[in-house]
Structure formats: C-alpha cells, structure tokens
Tab-separated table of C-alpha atoms in Angstrom:
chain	number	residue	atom	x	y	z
A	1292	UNK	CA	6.414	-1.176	3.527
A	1293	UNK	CA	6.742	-4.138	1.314
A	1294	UNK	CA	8.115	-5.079	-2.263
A	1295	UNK	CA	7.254	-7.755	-4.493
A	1296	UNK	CA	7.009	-9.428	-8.270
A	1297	UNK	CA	3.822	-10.505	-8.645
A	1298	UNK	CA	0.647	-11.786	-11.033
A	1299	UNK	CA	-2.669	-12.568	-10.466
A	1300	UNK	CA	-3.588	-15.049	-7.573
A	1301	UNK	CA	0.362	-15.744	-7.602
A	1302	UNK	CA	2.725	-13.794	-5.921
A	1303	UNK	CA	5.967	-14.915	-7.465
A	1304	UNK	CA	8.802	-13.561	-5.470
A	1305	UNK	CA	7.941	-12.045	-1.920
A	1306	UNK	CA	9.109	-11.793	1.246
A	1307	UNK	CA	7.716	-13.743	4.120
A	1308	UNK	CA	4.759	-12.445	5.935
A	1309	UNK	CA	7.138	-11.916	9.060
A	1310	UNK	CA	8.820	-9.298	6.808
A	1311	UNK	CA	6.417	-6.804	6.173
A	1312	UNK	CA	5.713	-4.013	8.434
A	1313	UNK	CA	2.942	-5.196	10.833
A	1314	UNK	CA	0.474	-2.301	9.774
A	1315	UNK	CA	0.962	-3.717	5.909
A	1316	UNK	CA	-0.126	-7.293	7.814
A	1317	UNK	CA	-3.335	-5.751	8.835
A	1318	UNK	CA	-4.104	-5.129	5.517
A	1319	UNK	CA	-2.907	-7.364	3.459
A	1320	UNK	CA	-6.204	-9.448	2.895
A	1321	UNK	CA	-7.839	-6.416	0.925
A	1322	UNK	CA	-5.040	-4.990	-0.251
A	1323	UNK	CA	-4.225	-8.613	-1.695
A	1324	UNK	CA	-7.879	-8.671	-3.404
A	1325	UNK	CA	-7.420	-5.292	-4.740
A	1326	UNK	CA	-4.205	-6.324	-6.382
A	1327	UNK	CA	-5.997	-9.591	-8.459
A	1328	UNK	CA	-8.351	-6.665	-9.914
A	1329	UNK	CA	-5.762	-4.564	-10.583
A	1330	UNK	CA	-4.149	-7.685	-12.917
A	1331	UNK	CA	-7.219	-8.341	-14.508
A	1332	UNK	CA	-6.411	-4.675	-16.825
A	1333	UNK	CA	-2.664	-5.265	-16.679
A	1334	UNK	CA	-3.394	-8.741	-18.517
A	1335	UNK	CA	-6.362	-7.057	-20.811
A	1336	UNK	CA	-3.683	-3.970	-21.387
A	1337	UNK	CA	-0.316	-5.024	-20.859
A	1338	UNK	CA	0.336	-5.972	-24.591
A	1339	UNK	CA	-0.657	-2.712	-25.675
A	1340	UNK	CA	1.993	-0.628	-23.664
A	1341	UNK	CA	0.354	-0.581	-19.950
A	1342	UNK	CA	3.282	0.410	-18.033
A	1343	UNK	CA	2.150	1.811	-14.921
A	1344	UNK	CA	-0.946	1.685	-12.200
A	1345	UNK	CA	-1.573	2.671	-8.631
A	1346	UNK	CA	-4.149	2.491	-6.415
A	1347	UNK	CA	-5.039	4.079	-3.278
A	1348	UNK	CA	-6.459	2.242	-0.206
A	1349	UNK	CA	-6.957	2.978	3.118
A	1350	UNK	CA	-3.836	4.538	4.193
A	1351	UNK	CA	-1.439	2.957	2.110
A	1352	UNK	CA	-0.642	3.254	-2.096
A	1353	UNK	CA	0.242	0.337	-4.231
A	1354	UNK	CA	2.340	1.092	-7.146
A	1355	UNK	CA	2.612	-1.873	-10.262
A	1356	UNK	CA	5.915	-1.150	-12.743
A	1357	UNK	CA	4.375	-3.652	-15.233
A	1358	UNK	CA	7.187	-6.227	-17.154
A	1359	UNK	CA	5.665	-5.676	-21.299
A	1360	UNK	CA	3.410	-7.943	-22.669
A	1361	UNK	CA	2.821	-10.297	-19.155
A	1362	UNK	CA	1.058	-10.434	-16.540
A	1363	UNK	CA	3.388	-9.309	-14.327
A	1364	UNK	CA	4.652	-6.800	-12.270
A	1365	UNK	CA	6.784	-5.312	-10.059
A	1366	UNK	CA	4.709	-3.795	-6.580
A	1367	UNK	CA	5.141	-1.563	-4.086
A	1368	UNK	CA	3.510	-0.841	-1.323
A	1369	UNK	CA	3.796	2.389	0.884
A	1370	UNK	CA	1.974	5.076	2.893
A	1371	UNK	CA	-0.587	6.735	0.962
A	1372	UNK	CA	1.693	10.095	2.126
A	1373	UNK	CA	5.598	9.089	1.321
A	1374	UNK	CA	7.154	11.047	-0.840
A	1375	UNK	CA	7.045	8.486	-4.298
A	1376	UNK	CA	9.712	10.571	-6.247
A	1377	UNK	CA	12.802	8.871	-5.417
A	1378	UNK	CA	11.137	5.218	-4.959
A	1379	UNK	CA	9.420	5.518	-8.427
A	1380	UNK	CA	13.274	5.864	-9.971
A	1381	UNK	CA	14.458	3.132	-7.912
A	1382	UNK	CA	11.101	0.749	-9.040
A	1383	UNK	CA	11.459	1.815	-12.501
A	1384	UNK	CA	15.390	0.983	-12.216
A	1385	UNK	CA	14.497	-2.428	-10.634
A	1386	UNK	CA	12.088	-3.351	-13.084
A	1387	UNK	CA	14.797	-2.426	-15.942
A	1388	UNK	CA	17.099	-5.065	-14.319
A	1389	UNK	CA	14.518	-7.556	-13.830
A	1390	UNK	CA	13.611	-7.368	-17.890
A	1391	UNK	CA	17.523	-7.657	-18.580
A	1392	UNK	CA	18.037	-11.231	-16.444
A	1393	UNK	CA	14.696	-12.091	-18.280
A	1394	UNK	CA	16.158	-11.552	-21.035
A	1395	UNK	CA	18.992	-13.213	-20.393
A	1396	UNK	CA	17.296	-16.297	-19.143
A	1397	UNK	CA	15.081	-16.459	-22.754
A	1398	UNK	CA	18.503	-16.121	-24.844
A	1399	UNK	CA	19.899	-18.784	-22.501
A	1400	UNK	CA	16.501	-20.713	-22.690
A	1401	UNK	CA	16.937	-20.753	-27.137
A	1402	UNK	CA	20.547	-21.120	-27.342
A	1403	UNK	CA	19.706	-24.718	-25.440
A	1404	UNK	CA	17.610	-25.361	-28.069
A	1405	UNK	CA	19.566	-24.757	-30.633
C-alpha cells in the first residue's frame, strides 16, 4: 500500500499523501505514531545489528529493513494478509541499493575533502 525511507518524526523520502491507497489514508495517523515507537529501538539497537521489525495493526503490517548503525529505515506497509515472501526479497534488495548510493555519496563526500 505504501513505501517509504524513513526516521523518527521525519519521513525522508515518501510519496505524497494523494499516493497512498485511500484505506492506508485512514490510518495513517496511528500507524504514523506507531512507527516513531518503533524508531525509538531501531536507534537504541540499530548499532548492534537490528536489521529487521514489523508490527501488526489493525488490518495492515508495517515492515522496517533497517540501513546499519542509523536511524533509518526502509518501510513498508501492506495488508496484514499479503503474501510477504516475494516483497521481503524485493525490500531487502532495495535496501541493498540504497546502502550502495550511500556509500557512494560518503566516498564522494571524503574524496572532496581530500
């Protein structure tokens, strides 16, 4: 239903409200506050090899693929029913694409430096 990156009380790169489903609108004020708890143990546990969370609410999951040692994270959210196999490979491949352009961006970022 709707994709983002995201940290606490910031949601970094997201689609407009006008492009989520409109049941995920209904929703997205809890769903939203659930979330900022949610970072509060990826920033406590991220440095020490958090990788993964979901949560469960109402009728819908939300599924963080966590960048390493930040408080970020790439999130998901679908029906509480949908079959998560295939969309956890394409998350966890997403998220492995993200880190590289990080990556990228803090080579880039010391070689100006330099």
């Amino acid at each position: 239903l709707a994709c983002m990156v995201a940290r606490r009380n910031m949601i970094s790169v997201m689609p407009s409200g006008e492009g989520f489903k409109p049941e995920v609108n209904q929703i997205w004020d809890v769903i939203k506050r659930a979330m900022d708890d949610v970072f509060t143990v990826i920033r406590e546990y991220s440095g020490a090899g958090l990788g993964e969370m979901e949560f469960r609410l109402q009728d819908y999951e939300v599924l963080f693929y966590i960048f390493p040692d930040t408080e970020n994270a790439l999130v998901a959210i679908v029906p509480a029913l949908a079959n998560k196999g295939l969309l956890e490979v394409e998350m966890e491949n997403a998220r492995r694409e993200i880190l590289k352009s990080m990556n990228i961006s803090e080579k880039e970022k010391l070689l100006a430096t330099v």
